[in-house]
Amino acid sequence: MRTKHLLYTMALASVFAACTQDEFVTEGGNSNPLEGRKSLGKITLVEAEGPSTRWVVNDWDEIVPEIGDGFSYFLVDVPRQDLAGQHSYPIDNYQLVNNIQTNYVFKKTAQGFTNDANLVEGNYLLVGPSQNVQGRKPVEITLPAEQNLAFGTDGKVDPLSIIKEFNKSGYPIYIGHRFLSEGSNYNNVLPTRHHIFAYPEITVVNNDIEGATEVPTVVKVILKSEDEEMPFVINAPLNNEKAARLLTNESFKAVEGDKQYPIVVGAWEGYRTETLGVNEKNLVVGQTNEKKTLVNQDAIPADAEYIVKDAETGDAWKNFMFNNGLGGSTRDLLDNSANKTSVSKYIVINMPEGGVDLKAGESFKFNAIIPAAAYDMNENLIMYAVLENGDVWKKVMKANSEKMTINPGKRYPQEDYNGMTLRGDQGMYFTIGVHEGSDGVSTYKQVKDDELEGFGDADAVMTTEQLVAALSNPSSTTTMNITIGGKDVVYDQRAEAALANNKAQIVNILGHIKIESAEKEALTINSKVSFADAVINKGTVVFNSTTATLGTVLVGKDATLELRNAGFGIDSDNDGTLDAYSAEIHNVGTLKLYAATFGDVYNYNVVEVYNDMGTKQIKNGKNACYDGSEIISKPINLESKMFLKAVKEGNEILTATYTLDENVDFPITIESYDKDHKAKLILGKNVEIVGKGEIVNNGIIGEEGDAETLKITRGANRVLTNEKDGVIWNKVIIEGASHTMAQIELLKGVNVADYTKAAQMTNKGILNAVEVNGLLTLEAGSYVNGEVSMTYGGDGEINNTGAGVIRGTVDDGIEVYAIFNGLDLSSATASEAAQKAINGYTTSTKVAVARLTGAVKIGNTDVTLAAGPTIKELDFAANSSLTMGDAKLTIEKELGIAVSAKNILWSGNSENASTFNFNSNKKTKKKYVDVENGKYVIEHGNIETKNCQSNIGTWKDEK
């Protein structure tokens, strides 16, 4: 993975990184690296003692995780194939590899670091913070070549601001290693964590003791490595084998008959005391029983062998190698292959805002980040201070020894710590003055500003102009690596045009870069250009290459990325199709996918799918933190949206198919090209529409015979609309209200708290089986082909005003109704028309209730209403009424009466002449749910009669 760039100034573990266990599919299908291993169950990791390192920086090296922070525990070995049988000490049965077999993310809780997965025996590499590494790709170790200081709340330079920004970026901070085995008493103890980089404390001083009138303003400090063999490594893959061998600190007793492999025991002094119980500083060396005292100045050979006696039993343990742990070089951890490593001669530190004013005799300090290393001090390390007026001050670092070692996690050279240096002042190596002077060994002097003109041309590209110049170089005929150092470098039409004479077969652009297209013109990236870490800043960018690759990409809010191919991948399942692609895309704009050639997509706005995605998954989210092209700390609300669209490309129609394995809390629209080419959404498991989820289907959901279900949960904004061309094969479950009418009837006069209305669905197309506990609306021309069921005790309703066809059976208790906006019964002709409308619903519509929502009008002519072929009940709903003249209204006994509104107004012309004859044998039904004082209560409605003779007497509360 190419990790998120430095300017993502928010810890995004829960937003952009994998926060759950990721099991990887075995590559090539030849073997399973987890097969046959002993299961260790769930493990909670706790501190052995003292504080660890934190994400939030309190001090220059104090970065301890807080609740919710996490790290990755990578399994990095395979079972050995060269053993005659299993060895008794388990570490001997595994071979370290550079593949990552699994990624278990452990998160900080009050109890320690926890993960829900069952771990297995093997070598585990800890990387913090947690990394979104999948497909067995390596972890990317990244160092920003351009670093930015910030002011603190006191208005002064915050000396730790670079480290704080770096730690929030998501880049790896530290690593550790542990071999986990059955019965080991340290399985649940956090491994020792080792920093990857060094944090030199840089001092900028105005050593003008006479106090010049002009106060200089410092705008940049630049570190330069003149050592051709030791430039700053700013990006490279972590080498799992190197890291594990440097950090392994486990020990096992050998058993007679085992083949002996050397066992590394790590940083010896601390380990032997903590694990073996040896408290004195004497160690038995070799077979001579010679005792040797260990002190800092004594060099201990890396292959030294020891005999160690167990503190408890006194038994001798054999074949140990002393391991100095993570020593003085970041490079020791990395894959330093030329085509995988990005280097820069320069590290640029930008002062905050307009710069820092520095009066005579004043100074300020800050910590930068550089690779840990033993630096050649033969005038190979240079510091510059650049002033606002263009003056440049230079210091060529010198030392009293050939090497200056600055170790991982340290801010001073090792010589300053152990007292071996002759220098009196710690940290003077990294002091730069803005006035002529000396630190006692090295001098500060002013140089012409042209010494820094075009700095980085041969290394990290700092400007767009330098990028264009580099791409214009016609000399390369194979692979060209270009490292981006500046934060505002842009790849645009100028860069594309510069490639006209470039003969390189592959151009790798390493480091973070912005990509922009012209306002009304899409930018199609040259098929030989690869990007490691990019932001699509604005416009439309098309990437279509089977030879180049995409790494980490952020699609900004004003941008569109059209992904037609994301480079070559690995055919992991030998099906002839390349997969395991590297592209990791974070989308807060618009992402158009024409192929499944990507690694991971994290969507916070609009994704459009135009082709078969197979089992590729998109992780949808909300509240991404971004502002234009950069991620910032203030969250803003974004709503994920997905469009599956079947489209015509030339003579080919691309049919979009996408498998959904997560619940829908974002809108999905499925659009077909025509009736024969429908986009399709496949449910990988039982899916629920939750939150602000909405699906509008003009294509196909599911497949015939699919046993998975699609559930619409109750609550606002949860909608499923099956349009006229839509087909849904899966069973749809429409969840009912939080309280059924039967439950509310039992609570007469009692407020029912937390009442939530039932879920709703509209069907305009073809629906298979459906469980209606809420409301299903059928429109004209729609079909329900399968069974219509209801959970026992539910209150399912189907609004079939549109006379949709229900071919399956309908459970008893589901009220199928049609809405009548009033009935005009004022004349014989009108009454005949109204009766015809009631009788118009046929058996196939299964409408049993005529729900009245308007006025029923009766003139001076007697009227009789009878049941229709399917309609057996009149339901006086909200906003309905009955107005009578001097006439008699007779209800035939087959037709029931229901009241589902709070108050129904029945008014007659006179007491004697307006008569309502209710001759039904059916029981009348009354039900009503009302909102009162923010709570839902049941009130039995009354029928108000004005000057109207009603022979049904007092209205009874009958169900």
Coordinates of N, CA and C in Angstrom, one line a residue, residues 301-404:
P301 N 30.1 -9.0 18.9 CA 29.9 -9.5 17.6 C 28.5 -10.0 17.4
A302 N 28.0 -9.8 16.2 CA 26.6 -10.1 15.9 C 26.4 -11.6 15.9
D303 N 27.4 -12.4 15.6 CA 27.3 -13.9 15.6 C 27.8 -14.5 16.8
A304 N 28.0 -13.8 17.9 CA 28.5 -14.4 19.1 C 27.5 -15.4 19.7
E305 N 28.0 -16.6 20.1 CA 27.2 -17.6 20.7 C 27.4 -17.7 22.2
Y306 N 26.3 -18.0 22.9 CA 26.4 -18.0 24.4 C 25.8 -19.3 24.9
I307 N 26.3 -19.6 26.1 CA 25.6 -20.7 26.9 C 24.9 -19.9 28.0
V308 N 23.6 -20.1 28.1 CA 22.8 -19.5 29.1 C 22.1 -20.5 30.0
K309 N 22.2 -20.3 31.3 CA 21.5 -21.2 32.2 C 20.1 -20.6 32.6
D310 N 19.1 -21.5 32.5 CA 17.8 -21.1 32.9 C 17.8 -20.7 34.4
A311 N 17.2 -19.6 34.8 CA 17.2 -19.1 36.1 C 16.5 -20.0 37.1
E312 N 15.5 -20.8 36.6 CA 14.7 -21.6 37.5 C 15.3 -23.0 37.6
T313 N 15.7 -23.6 36.5 CA 16.1 -25.0 36.5 C 17.6 -25.2 36.5
G314 N 18.4 -24.1 36.1 CA 19.8 -24.3 36.0 C 20.2 -25.0 34.7
D315 N 19.3 -25.4 33.9 CA 19.7 -26.1 32.6 C 20.3 -25.2 31.6
A316 N 21.2 -25.7 30.9 CA 21.9 -24.9 29.9 C 21.1 -24.8 28.6
W317 N 20.9 -23.6 28.1 CA 20.2 -23.4 26.8 C 21.3 -23.1 25.8
K318 N 21.1 -23.6 24.6 CA 22.1 -23.6 23.6 C 21.7 -22.8 22.3
N319 N 22.8 -22.4 21.6 CA 22.6 -21.9 20.2 C 21.8 -20.6 20.2
F320 N 22.3 -19.6 20.8 CA 21.7 -18.3 20.7 C 22.6 -17.3 20.0
M321 N 21.9 -16.4 19.2 CA 22.7 -15.3 18.6 C 22.3 -14.0 19.3
F322 N 23.4 -13.2 19.6 CA 23.1 -11.9 20.1 C 22.5 -11.0 19.0
N323 N 21.5 -10.3 19.3 CA 20.9 -9.4 18.3 C 20.8 -8.0 18.9
N324 N 21.4 -7.0 18.3 CA 21.5 -5.7 18.8 C 20.2 -4.9 18.6
G325 N 19.1 -5.6 18.2 CA 17.8 -4.9 17.9 C 17.9 -4.0 16.7
L326 N 17.0 -3.1 16.6 CA 17.0 -2.2 15.5 C 18.1 -1.2 15.8
G327 N 19.2 -1.3 15.0 CA 20.4 -0.5 15.2 C 20.3 0.9 14.6
G328 N 21.3 1.4 14.0 CA 21.4 2.8 13.7 C 20.9 3.2 12.3
S329 N 20.3 2.3 11.6 CA 19.9 2.6 10.2 C 18.5 2.2 9.8
T330 N 17.8 3.2 9.3 CA 16.4 2.9 8.8 C 16.5 2.0 7.6
R331 N 17.6 2.1 6.8 CA 17.7 1.3 5.6 C 17.8 -0.2 6.0
D332 N 18.2 -0.5 7.2 CA 18.3 -1.9 7.6 C 16.9 -2.6 7.5
L333 N 15.8 -1.8 7.5 CA 14.5 -2.4 7.5 C 13.9 -2.5 6.1
L334 N 14.5 -1.9 5.1 CA 13.8 -1.6 3.9 C 14.3 -2.5 2.7
D335 N 13.4 -2.6 1.8 CA 13.8 -3.2 0.5 C 14.5 -2.1 -0.3
N336 N 15.8 -2.2 -0.4 CA 16.5 -1.1 -1.1 C 16.8 -1.3 -2.6
S337 N 15.9 -2.1 -3.2 CA 16.1 -2.3 -4.6 C 15.9 -0.9 -5.3
A338 N 16.6 -0.7 -6.4 CA 16.6 0.6 -7.1 C 15.2 0.9 -7.6
N339 N 14.5 -0.1 -8.1 CA 13.2 0.2 -8.7 C 12.1 0.3 -7.6
K340 N 12.4 0.1 -6.4 CA 11.4 0.2 -5.3 C 11.7 1.3 -4.3
T341 N 12.8 1.9 -4.4 CA 13.2 2.9 -3.4 C 13.2 4.3 -4.0
S342 N 12.7 5.2 -3.2 CA 12.7 6.6 -3.7 C 13.6 7.4 -2.7
V343 N 14.5 8.2 -3.2 CA 15.5 8.9 -2.4 C 15.4 10.4 -2.8
S344 N 16.0 11.2 -1.9 CA 16.1 12.6 -2.1 C 17.4 13.1 -1.4
K345 N 18.1 14.0 -2.1 CA 19.2 14.6 -1.4 C 18.8 15.7 -0.4
Y346 N 17.5 16.1 -0.5 CA 17.0 17.3 0.3 C 15.9 16.9 1.2
I347 N 15.9 17.4 2.4 CA 14.7 17.5 3.3 C 14.5 18.9 3.6
V348 N 13.3 19.4 3.2 CA 13.0 20.9 3.4 C 12.0 21.1 4.5
I349 N 12.3 21.9 5.5 CA 11.5 22.2 6.6 C 11.0 23.7 6.4
N350 N 9.6 23.8 6.2 CA 9.0 25.1 6.0 C 8.6 25.7 7.3
M351 N 9.0 27.0 7.5 CA 8.6 27.7 8.7 C 7.1 28.0 8.6
P352 N 6.4 28.2 9.8 CA 4.9 28.4 9.7 C 4.6 29.8 9.1
E353 N 3.5 29.9 8.4 CA 3.0 31.1 7.9 C 4.1 32.0 7.2
G354 N 4.3 33.2 7.6 CA 5.2 34.1 6.9 C 6.7 33.9 7.3
G355 N 7.0 33.0 8.2 CA 8.3 32.8 8.7 C 8.5 33.1 10.2
V356 N 9.7 33.0 10.7 CA 10.0 33.2 12.1 C 11.0 34.3 12.2
D357 N 10.6 35.4 12.9 CA 11.6 36.5 13.1 C 12.6 36.1 14.2
L358 N 13.8 36.5 14.0 CA 14.9 36.0 14.9 C 15.8 37.2 15.3
K359 N 15.6 37.7 16.5 CA 16.4 38.9 16.9 C 17.8 38.4 17.3
A360 N 18.7 39.4 17.4 CA 20.1 39.1 17.7 C 20.1 38.3 19.1
G361 N 20.9 37.2 19.1 CA 21.1 36.5 20.3 C 20.0 35.5 20.6
E362 N 18.9 35.5 19.8 CA 17.8 34.6 20.1 C 17.9 33.3 19.2
S363 N 17.2 32.3 19.6 CA 17.2 31.0 18.9 C 15.9 30.3 19.0
F364 N 15.6 29.4 18.2 CA 14.4 28.5 18.4 C 14.8 27.1 18.0
K365 N 14.1 26.1 18.5 CA 14.4 24.7 18.3 C 13.2 24.0 17.7
F366 N 13.4 22.9 17.0 CA 12.3 22.0 16.6 C 12.9 20.7 16.2
N367 N 12.0 19.7 16.2 CA 12.4 18.3 15.8 C 12.0 18.1 14.3
A368 N 12.9 17.7 13.5 CA 12.6 17.2 12.1 C 12.6 15.7 12.1
I369 N 12.3 15.1 10.9 CA 12.3 13.7 10.8 C 13.3 13.3 9.7
I370 N 14.2 12.4 9.9 CA 15.2 12.0 8.9 C 15.4 10.5 9.1
P371 N 15.9 9.8 8.1 CA 16.3 8.4 8.3 C 17.3 8.3 9.3
A372 N 17.2 7.3 10.2 CA 18.2 7.0 11.2 C 19.4 6.3 10.4
A373 N 20.6 6.8 10.7 CA 21.8 6.3 10.0 C 23.0 6.7 10.7
A374 N 24.2 6.0 10.3 CA 25.5 6.5 10.6 C 26.0 7.4 9.5
Y375 N 25.9 8.7 9.7 CA 26.1 9.6 8.6 C 27.6 9.9 8.5
D376 N 28.1 9.9 7.2 CA 29.5 10.2 6.9 C 29.7 11.7 7.2
M377 N 30.6 12.0 8.1 CA 30.8 13.4 8.5 C 31.9 14.1 7.8
N378 N 32.3 13.5 6.7 CA 33.4 14.1 5.9 C 32.8 15.1 4.9
E379 N 32.2 16.2 5.5 CA 31.6 17.2 4.7 C 30.5 16.7 3.7
N380 N 29.7 15.7 4.2 CA 28.7 15.1 3.3 C 27.3 15.5 3.8
L381 N 27.2 16.2 4.9 CA 25.8 16.6 5.4 C 25.9 18.1 5.6
I382 N 24.9 18.8 4.9 CA 24.9 20.2 4.9 C 23.5 20.8 5.4
M383 N 23.6 21.9 6.1 CA 22.4 22.6 6.5 C 22.3 24.0 5.9
Y384 N 21.1 24.4 5.5 CA 20.9 25.7 5.0 C 19.8 26.4 5.8
A385 N 19.9 27.7 6.0 CA 18.8 28.5 6.5 C 18.5 29.5 5.5
V386 N 17.3 29.6 5.0 CA 16.9 30.5 3.9 C 16.0 31.6 4.6
L387 N 16.4 32.9 4.3 CA 15.7 34.0 4.9 C 14.7 34.6 3.9
E388 N 13.8 35.4 4.4 CA 12.7 36.0 3.6 C 13.3 36.9 2.5
N389 N 14.4 37.5 2.8 CA 15.0 38.5 1.9 C 15.8 37.8 0.8
G390 N 15.9 36.5 0.8 CA 16.6 35.7 -0.1 C 18.0 35.3 0.3
D391 N 18.5 35.8 1.4 CA 19.8 35.4 1.9 C 19.8 33.9 2.3
V392 N 20.9 33.3 2.1 CA 21.1 31.8 2.4 C 22.3 31.7 3.3
W393 N 22.1 31.0 4.4 CA 23.2 30.7 5.3 C 23.5 29.2 5.3
K394 N 24.8 28.8 5.3 CA 25.1 27.4 5.0 C 26.1 27.0 6.1
K395 N 25.9 25.7 6.5 CA 26.8 25.0 7.4 C 27.1 23.6 6.9
V396 N 28.4 23.4 6.7 CA 28.8 22.0 6.3 C 29.2 21.3 7.6
M397 N 28.4 20.3 8.0 CA 28.6 19.6 9.3 C 29.9 18.8 9.3
K398 N 30.6 19.0 10.4 CA 31.9 18.2 10.6 C 31.8 17.6 12.0
A399 N 32.6 16.6 12.2 CA 32.6 15.9 13.5 C 34.1 15.5 13.9
N400 N 34.3 15.1 15.1 CA 35.6 14.7 15.5 C 35.8 13.2 15.2
S401 N 34.8 12.6 14.6 CA 34.9 11.2 14.1 C 34.4 11.1 12.7
E402 N 34.7 10.0 12.1 CA 34.3 9.8 10.7 C 32.7 9.7 10.5
K403 N 32.1 9.1 11.5 CA 30.7 8.9 11.4 C 29.9 9.6 12.6
M404 N 28.7 10.0 12.3 CA 27.8 10.5 13.3 C 26.6 9.6 13.3

